[in-house]
Coordinates of C-alpha atoms in Angstrom, one line a residue:
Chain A
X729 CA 75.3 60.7 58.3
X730 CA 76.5 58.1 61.1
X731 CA 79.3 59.9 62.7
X732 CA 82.3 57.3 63.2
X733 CA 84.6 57.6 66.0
X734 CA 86.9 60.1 65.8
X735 CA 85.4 62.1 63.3
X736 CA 84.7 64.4 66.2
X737 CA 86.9 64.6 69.4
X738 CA 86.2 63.7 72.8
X739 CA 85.3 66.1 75.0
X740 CA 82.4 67.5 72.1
X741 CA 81.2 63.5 71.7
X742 CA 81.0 63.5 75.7
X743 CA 79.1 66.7 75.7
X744 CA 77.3 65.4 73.0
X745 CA 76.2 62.1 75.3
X746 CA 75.1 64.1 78.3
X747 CA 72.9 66.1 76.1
X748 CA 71.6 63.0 74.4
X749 CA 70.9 61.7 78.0
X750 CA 69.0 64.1 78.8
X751 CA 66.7 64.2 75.8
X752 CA 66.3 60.2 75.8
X753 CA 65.7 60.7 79.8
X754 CA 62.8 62.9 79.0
X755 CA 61.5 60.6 76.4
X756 CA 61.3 58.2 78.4
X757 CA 59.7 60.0 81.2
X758 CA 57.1 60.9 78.7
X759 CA 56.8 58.1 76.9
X760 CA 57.2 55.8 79.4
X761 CA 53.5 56.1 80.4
X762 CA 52.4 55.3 77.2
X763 CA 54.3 51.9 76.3
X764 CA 52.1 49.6 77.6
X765 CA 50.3 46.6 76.0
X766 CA 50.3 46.9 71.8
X767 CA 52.2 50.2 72.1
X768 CA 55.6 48.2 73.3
X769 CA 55.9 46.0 70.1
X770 CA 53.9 49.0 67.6
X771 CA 57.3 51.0 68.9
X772 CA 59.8 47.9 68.0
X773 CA 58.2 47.2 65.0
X774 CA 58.8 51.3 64.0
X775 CA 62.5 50.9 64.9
X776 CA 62.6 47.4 62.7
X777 CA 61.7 48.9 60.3
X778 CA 63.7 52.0 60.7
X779 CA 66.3 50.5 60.8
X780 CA 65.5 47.8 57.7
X781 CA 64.5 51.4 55.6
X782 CA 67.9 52.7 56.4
X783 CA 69.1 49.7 54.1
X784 CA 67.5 51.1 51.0
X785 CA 69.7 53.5 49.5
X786 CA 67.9 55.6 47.3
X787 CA 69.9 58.1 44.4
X788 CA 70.4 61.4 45.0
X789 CA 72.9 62.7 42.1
X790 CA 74.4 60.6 39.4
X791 CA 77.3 59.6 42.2
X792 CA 76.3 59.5 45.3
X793 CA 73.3 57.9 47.1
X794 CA 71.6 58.4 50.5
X795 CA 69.2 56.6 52.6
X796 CA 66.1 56.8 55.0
X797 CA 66.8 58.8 58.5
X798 CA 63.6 57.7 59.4
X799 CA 63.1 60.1 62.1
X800 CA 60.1 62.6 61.2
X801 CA 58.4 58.9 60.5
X802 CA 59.1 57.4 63.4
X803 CA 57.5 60.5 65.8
X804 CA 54.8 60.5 63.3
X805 CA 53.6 57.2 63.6
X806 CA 54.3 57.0 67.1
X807 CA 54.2 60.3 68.5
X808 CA 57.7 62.2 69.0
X809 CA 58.1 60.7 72.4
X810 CA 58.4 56.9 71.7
X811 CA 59.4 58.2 68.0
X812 CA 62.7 59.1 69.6
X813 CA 63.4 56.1 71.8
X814 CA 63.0 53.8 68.7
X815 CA 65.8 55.9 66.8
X816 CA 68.2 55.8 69.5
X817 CA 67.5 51.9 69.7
X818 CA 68.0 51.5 66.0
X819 CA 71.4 54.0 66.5
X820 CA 72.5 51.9 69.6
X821 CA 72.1 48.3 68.1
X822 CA 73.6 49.7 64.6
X823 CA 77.1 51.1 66.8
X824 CA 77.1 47.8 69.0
X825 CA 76.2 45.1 66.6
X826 CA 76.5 46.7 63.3
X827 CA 79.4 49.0 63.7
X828 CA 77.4 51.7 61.1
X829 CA 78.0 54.9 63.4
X830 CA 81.0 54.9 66.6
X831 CA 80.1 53.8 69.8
X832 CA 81.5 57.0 71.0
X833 CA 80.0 59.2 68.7
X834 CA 76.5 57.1 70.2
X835 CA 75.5 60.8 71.3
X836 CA 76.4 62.8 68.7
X837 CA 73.8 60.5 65.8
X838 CA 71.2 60.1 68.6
X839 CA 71.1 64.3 68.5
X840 CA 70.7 64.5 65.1
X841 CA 68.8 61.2 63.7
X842 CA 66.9 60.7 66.5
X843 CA 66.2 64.3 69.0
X844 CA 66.3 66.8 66.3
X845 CA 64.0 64.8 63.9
X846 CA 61.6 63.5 66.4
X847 CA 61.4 67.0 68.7
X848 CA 62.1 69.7 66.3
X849 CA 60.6 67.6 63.0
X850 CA 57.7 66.5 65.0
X851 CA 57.1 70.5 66.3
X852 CA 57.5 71.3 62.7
X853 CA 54.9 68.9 61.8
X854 CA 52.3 70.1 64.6
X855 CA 52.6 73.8 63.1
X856 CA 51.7 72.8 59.9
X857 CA 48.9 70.8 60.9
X858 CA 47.7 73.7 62.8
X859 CA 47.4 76.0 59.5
X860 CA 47.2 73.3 57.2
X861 CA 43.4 72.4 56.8
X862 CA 42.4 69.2 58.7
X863 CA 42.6 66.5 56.0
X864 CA 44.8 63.7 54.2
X865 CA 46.3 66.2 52.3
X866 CA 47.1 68.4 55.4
X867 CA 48.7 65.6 57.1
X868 CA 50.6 64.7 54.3
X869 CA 51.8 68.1 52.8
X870 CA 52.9 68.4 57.0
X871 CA 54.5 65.1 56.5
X872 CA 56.7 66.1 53.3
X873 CA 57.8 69.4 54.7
X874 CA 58.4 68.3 58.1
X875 CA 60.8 65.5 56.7
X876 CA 62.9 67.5 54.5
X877 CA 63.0 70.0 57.5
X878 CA 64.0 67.8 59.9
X879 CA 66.9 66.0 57.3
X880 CA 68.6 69.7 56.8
X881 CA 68.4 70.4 59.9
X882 CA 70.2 67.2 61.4
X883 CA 72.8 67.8 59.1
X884 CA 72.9 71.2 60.4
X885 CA 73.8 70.4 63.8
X886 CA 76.4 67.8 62.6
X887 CA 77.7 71.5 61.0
X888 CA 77.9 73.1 64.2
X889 CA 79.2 69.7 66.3
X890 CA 82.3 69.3 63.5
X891 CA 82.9 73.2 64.1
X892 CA 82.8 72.7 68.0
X893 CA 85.3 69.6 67.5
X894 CA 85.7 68.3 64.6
X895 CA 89.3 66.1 64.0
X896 CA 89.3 67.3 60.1
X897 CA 91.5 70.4 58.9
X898 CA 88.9 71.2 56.1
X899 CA 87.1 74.2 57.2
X900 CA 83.3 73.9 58.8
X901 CA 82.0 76.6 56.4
X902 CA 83.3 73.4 53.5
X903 CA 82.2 71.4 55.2
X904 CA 78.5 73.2 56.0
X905 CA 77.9 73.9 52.7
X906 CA 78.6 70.5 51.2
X907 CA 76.5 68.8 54.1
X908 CA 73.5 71.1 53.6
X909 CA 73.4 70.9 50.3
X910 CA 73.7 67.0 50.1
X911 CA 71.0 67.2 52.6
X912 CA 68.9 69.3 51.1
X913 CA 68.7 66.7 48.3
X914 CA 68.6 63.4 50.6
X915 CA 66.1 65.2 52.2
X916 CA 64.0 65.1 49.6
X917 CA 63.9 61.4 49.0
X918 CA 63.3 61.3 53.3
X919 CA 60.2 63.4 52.3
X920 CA 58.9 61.7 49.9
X921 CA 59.5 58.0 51.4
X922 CA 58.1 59.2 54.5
X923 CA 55.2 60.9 52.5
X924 CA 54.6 57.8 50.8
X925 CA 54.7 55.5 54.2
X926 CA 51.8 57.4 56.3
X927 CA 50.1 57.5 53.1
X928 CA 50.2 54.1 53.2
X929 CA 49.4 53.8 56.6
X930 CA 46.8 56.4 56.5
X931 CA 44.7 54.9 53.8
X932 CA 44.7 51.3 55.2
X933 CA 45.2 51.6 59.0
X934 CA 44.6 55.1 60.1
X935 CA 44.2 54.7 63.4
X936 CA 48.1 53.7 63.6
X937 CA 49.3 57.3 62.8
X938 CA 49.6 59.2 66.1
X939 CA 49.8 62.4 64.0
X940 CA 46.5 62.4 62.6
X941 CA 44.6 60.8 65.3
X942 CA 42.2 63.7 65.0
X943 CA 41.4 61.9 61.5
X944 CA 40.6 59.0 63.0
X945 CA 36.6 58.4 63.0
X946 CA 36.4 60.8 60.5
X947 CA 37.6 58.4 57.6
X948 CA 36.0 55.1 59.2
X949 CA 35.6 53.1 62.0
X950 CA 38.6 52.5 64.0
X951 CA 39.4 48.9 64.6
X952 CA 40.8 48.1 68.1
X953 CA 44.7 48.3 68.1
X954 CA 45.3 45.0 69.7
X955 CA 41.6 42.9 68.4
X956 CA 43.2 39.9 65.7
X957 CA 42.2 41.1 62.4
Chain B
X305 CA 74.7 48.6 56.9
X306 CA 76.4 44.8 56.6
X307 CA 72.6 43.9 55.3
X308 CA 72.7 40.9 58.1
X309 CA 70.4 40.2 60.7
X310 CA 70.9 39.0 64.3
X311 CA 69.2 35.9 63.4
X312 CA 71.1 35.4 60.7
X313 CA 74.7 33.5 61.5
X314 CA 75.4 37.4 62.9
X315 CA 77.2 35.1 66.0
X316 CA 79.4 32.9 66.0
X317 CA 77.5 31.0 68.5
X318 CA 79.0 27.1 67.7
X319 CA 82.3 28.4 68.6
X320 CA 83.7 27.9 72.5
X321 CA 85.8 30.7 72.2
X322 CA 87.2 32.2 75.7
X323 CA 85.3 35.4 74.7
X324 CA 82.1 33.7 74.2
X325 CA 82.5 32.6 77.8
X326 CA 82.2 36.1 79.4
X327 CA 79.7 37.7 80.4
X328 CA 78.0 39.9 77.8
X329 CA 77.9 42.9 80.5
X330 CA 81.3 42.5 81.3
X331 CA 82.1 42.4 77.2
X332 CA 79.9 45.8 76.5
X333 CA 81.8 47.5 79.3
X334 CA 85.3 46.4 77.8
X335 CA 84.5 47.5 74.2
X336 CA 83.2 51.1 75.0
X337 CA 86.1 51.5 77.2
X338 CA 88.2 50.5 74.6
X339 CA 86.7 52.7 72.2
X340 CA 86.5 55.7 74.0
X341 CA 90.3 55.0 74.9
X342 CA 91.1 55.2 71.4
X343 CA 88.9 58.2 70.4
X344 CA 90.7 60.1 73.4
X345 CA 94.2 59.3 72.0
X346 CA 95.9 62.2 70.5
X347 CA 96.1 61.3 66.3
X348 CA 99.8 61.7 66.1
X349 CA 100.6 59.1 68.9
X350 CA 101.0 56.7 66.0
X351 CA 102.4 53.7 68.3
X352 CA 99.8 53.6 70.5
X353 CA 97.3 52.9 67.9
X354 CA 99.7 49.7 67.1
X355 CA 99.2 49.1 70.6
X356 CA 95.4 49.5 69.9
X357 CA 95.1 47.2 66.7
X358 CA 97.2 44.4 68.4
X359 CA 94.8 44.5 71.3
X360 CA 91.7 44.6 68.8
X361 CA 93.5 41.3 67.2
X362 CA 93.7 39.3 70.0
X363 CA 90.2 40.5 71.3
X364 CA 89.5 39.1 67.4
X365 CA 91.5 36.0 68.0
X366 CA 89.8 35.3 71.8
X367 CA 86.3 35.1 69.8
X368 CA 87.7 32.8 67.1
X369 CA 86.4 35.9 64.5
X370 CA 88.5 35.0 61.0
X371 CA 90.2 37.8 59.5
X372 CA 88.3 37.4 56.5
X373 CA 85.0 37.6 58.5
X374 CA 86.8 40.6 60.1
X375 CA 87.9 42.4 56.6
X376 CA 84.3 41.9 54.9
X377 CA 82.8 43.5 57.9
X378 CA 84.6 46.1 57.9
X379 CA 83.7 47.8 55.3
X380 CA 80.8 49.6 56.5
X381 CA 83.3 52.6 57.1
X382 CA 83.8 52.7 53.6
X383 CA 81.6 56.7 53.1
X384 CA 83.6 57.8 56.1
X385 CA 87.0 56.7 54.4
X386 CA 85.9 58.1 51.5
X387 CA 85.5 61.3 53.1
X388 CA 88.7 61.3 55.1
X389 CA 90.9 60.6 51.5
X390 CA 89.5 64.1 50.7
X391 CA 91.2 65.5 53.1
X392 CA 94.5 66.1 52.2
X393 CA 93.4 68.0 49.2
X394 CA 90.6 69.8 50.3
X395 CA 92.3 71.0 53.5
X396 CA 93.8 74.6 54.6
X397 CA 97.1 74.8 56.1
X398 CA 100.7 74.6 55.7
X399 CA 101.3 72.4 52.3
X400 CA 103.7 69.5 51.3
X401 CA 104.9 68.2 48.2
X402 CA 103.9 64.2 47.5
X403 CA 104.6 63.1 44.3
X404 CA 104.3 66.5 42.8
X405 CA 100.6 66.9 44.5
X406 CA 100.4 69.6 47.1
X407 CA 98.8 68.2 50.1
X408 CA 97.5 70.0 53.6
X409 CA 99.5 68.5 56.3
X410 CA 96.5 68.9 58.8
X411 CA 94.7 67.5 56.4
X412 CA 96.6 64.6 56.1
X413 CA 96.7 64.1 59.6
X414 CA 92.9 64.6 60.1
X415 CA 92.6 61.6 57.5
X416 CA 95.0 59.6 59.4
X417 CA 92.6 60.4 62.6
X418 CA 89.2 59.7 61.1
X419 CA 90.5 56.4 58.8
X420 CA 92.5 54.9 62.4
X421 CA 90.1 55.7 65.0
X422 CA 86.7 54.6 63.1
X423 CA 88.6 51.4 62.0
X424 CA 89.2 50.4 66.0
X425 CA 86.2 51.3 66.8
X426 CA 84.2 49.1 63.7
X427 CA 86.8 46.2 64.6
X428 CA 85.6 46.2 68.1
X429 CA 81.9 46.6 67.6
X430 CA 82.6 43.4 65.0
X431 CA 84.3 41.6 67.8
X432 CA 81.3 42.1 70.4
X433 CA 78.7 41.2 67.9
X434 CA 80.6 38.1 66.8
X435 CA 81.2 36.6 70.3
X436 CA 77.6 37.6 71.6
X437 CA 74.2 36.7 70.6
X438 CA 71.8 39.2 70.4
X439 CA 69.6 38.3 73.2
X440 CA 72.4 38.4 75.6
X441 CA 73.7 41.6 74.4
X442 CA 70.2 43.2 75.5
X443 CA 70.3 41.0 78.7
X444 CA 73.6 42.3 79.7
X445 CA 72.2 45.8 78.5
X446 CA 69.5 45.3 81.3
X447 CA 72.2 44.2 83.8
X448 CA 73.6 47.5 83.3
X449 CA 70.7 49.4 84.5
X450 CA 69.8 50.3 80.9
X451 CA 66.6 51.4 81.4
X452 CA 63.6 48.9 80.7
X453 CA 62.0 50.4 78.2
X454 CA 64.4 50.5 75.7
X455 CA 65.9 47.2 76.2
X456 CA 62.1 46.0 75.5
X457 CA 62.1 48.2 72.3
X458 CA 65.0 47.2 70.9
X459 CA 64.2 43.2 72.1
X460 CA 60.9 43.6 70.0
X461 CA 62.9 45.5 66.9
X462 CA 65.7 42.9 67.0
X463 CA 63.0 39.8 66.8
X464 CA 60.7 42.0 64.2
X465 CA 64.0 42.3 61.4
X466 CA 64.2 38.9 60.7
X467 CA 60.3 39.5 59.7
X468 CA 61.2 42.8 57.9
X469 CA 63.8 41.9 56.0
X470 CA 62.1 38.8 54.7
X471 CA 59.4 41.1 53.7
X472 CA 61.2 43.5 52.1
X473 CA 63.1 40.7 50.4
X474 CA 59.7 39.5 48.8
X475 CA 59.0 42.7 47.7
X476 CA 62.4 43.6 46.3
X477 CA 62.5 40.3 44.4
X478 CA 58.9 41.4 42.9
X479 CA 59.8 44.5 41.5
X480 CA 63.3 43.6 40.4
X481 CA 61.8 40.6 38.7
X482 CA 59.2 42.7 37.0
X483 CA 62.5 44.6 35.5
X484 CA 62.3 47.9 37.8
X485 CA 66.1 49.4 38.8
X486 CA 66.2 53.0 39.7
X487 CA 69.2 54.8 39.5
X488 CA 67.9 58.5 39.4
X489 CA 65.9 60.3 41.7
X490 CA 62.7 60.9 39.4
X491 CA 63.0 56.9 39.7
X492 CA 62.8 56.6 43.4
X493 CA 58.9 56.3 43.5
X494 CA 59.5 52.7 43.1
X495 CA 61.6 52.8 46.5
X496 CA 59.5 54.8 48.2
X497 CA 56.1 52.7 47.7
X498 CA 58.1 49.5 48.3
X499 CA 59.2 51.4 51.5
X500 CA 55.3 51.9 51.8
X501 CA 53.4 48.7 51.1
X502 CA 56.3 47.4 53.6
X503 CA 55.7 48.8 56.1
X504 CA 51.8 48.4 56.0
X505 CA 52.3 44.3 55.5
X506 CA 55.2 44.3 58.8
X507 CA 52.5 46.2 60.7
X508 CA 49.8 43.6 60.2
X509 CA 52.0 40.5 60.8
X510 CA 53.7 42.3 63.4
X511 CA 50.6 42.8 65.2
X512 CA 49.5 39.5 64.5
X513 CA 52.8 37.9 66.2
X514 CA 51.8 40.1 69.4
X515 CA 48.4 39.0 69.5
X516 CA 49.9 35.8 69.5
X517 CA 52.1 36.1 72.4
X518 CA 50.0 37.9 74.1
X519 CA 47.6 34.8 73.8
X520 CA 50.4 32.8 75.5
X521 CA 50.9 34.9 78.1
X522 CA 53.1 37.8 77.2
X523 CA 53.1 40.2 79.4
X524 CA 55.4 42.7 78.7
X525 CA 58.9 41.4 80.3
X526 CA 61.1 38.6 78.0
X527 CA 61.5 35.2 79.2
X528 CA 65.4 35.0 80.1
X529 CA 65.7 31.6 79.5
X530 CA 68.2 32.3 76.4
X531 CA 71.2 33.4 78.2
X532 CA 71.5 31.6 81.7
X533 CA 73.7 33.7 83.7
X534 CA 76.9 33.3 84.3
X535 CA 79.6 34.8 87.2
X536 CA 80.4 37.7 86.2
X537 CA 84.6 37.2 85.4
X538 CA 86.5 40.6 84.6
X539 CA 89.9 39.0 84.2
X540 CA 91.4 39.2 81.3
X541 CA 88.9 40.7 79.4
X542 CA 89.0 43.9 81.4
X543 CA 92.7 44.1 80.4
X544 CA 91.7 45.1 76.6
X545 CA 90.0 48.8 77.8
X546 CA 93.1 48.8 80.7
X547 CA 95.5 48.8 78.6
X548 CA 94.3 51.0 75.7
X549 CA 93.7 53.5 78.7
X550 CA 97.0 53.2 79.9
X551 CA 98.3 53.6 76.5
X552 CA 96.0 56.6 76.2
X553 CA 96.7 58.5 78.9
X554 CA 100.8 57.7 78.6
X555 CA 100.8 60.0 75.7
X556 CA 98.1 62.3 76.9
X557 CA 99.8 63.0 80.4
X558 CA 103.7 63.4 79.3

């Protein structure tokens, strides 16, 4: 899903950049606040590992294969706010040092592997929680369908960005259609990675999910975040 | 993904190339005005992109970066190529006879767009990583008035891979050793709790490395004692976005 250059033309990828601005500018007003002491290298440890996740490419059919987004994790572990920040830092080094993803297209993959997951995912993830009941299982059946959610609908907005200015003579509803449904798949395995990680997470270090801080205490103690364990 | 790390001979940092003498402010600047130059250039201007690869070549050559280095890198583009080959077939339009195979001419064109522009742009990002270390790369980034935060996020992720990788490699080794290699999605459980027990064991040594540093004094802010700055020198290296610019806007602006 890393949008090369020219895959989409200029003034769309601009456009695309000054939205992008704006949603990372808000992040970081909001998050801002909250990266201090432990929470600077919990947040670079999240986009390490993003970014080392996005390496392992998991099957989706017989042909093709797809890989961890990362998003929905990333804003559930570390709350939507510094969720998004570490995306666009794992998108930014991957154009710059990597070359995965165009340095002009920068805006285009932070929108939909890094905004849409962590804002809309994350939202999606908060509703749930509200009508799920408040347990493991809640957080966890939130989790799953907040991830394949947030998978579609990234590829969703790629949709609608190729049909704003795409450089490709196939048609957008093609190209809609293939994306969704390939999404709809690699959305899956995102879900049930994702699922698997705050598991994880949630059984040995609860206190390190940000979405289920309300669990927190209710499981067991809470050790301090920065105390050497 | 190239599956290398920034720690990891990412740099060619031995070699005195001219390129590795510039600042790495003034080098991020050059590369994404070079590659928004080239996005910006119309697909059927077919010289220009010449133009564009022999500038990308002797950015390549300024950093010492060998071709092969060059080819093997490139081929993170490979899904996107893949998708542009399609093109011709799959696309609407007026038609054309190669070989006997009926092709869309947009289409064709559209490939010839996607498979050009995202190979300039990959070749440059190459150059830039190859000719900067890391930690100057986010130095320069703070130069630019990139905003704190992030730099310091992405500082943290960039000395955390090394750690992550090695871990995943441990863990990879263990289950392949053990005979485990899915292909099919009913399979991917073994991914995902790999992806799991991971991220658990990064967490812990992660925060162990902080409470280390944090022992020692960290603050918050990176000691710049890696990259001692230098004068900032635009000439030539300003020359490579100029000129694709130029290029760009000759055949934009008739």
């Amino acid at each position: 899903m890393h949008v090369p250059d020219g895959l989409v033309d200029a003034p769309t990828s601009l456009a695309a950049g000054a939205v992008a601005a704006v949603g990372i500018g808000v992040s970081l007003r909001r998050g801002g606040k909250e990266l201090s002491g432990s929470r600077i290298p919990l947040t670079g440890l999240v986009a390490a590992f993003v970014f080392s996740a996005q390496m392992l490419n998991f099957p989706v059919a017989s042909g093709t294969s797809g890989h961890l987004i990362g998003g929905l994790l990333a804003a559930v572990l570390v709350g939507p706010w510094l969720g998004a920040l570490a995306l666009t830092v794992v998108l930014a080094v991957q154009a710059l040092l990597f070359a995965d993803g165009g340095i002009s297209a920068l805006g285009i993959n932070v929108i939909n592997m890094a905004l849409i997951p962590a804002f809309a995912g994350y939202g999606l993830f908060w509703l749930a929680r509200l009508v799920l009941p408040r347990t493991r299982a809640g957080v966890l059946t939130s989790t799953a369908s907040a991830a394949l959610l947030s998978v579609v609908a990234g590829a969703a907005a790629f949709t609608i960005e190729y049909a704003l200015g795409g450089n490709g003579a196939v048609p957008a509803t093609t190209v809609a259609w293939a994306m969704v449904t390939v999404h709809v798949l690699i959305g899956c395995g995102e879900a049930a990675i994702t699922t698997l990680v705050v598991g994880a997470v949630l059984t040995t270090r609860p206190d390190l999910v940000y979405g289920a801080r309300d669990l927190v205490g209710r499981t067991r103690p809470v050790p301090e975040l920065q105390g050497l364990r | 993904m190239t599956g290398r790390h920034p720690g990891t001979r990412l740099v060619a940092s031995l070699c005195s190339s001219p390129a590795g003498a510039l600042d790495a402010s003034v080098k991020v600047i050059c590369v994404v005005g070079f590659v928004t130059a080239v996005v910006a250039t119309p697909p059927r201007a077919v010289l220009a992109f010449a133009v564009d690869a022999l500038l990308v070549l002797a950015a390549a050559a300024a950093s010492c970066l060998p071709a092969r280095v060059l080819a093997r890198r490139m081929s993170v583009e490979t899904p996107f190529v893949i998708f542009a080959v399609l093109m011709p077939f799959i696309g609407t339009g007026p038609r054309m006879d190669v070989f006997g195979i009926g092709v869309s001419v947009p289409g064709c064109w559209a490939a010839w767009s996607i498979i050009v522009k995202a190979s300039l742009g990959v070749a440059a990002a190459i150059v830039l990583a190859w000719s900067t270390p890391t930690a100057e790369i986010l130095a320069g980034l703070e130069r630019l008035r990139c905003p704190r935060a992030l730099v310091m996020i992405a500082g943290f992720m960039v000395r955390y891979l090394d750690l992550v990788a090695a871990e995943l490699r441990r863990l990879q080794i263990a289950r392949i050793s053990r005979g485990d290699d899915p292909r099919w999605l009913w399979q991917g459980r073994a991914v995902a709790t790999t992806a799991g027990s991971m991220f658990v064991r990064c967490f812990e040594r992660g925060e162990r490395l902080h409470a280390a540093m944090a022992s020692r004094g960290f603050t918050g802010r990176f000691p710049t004692t890696a990259a001692p700055q230098r004068p900032r020198r635009w000439f030539p290296a300003i020359m490579w976005p100029l000129v694709a610019w130029v290029v760009a806007l000759a055949v934009l602006i008739p």
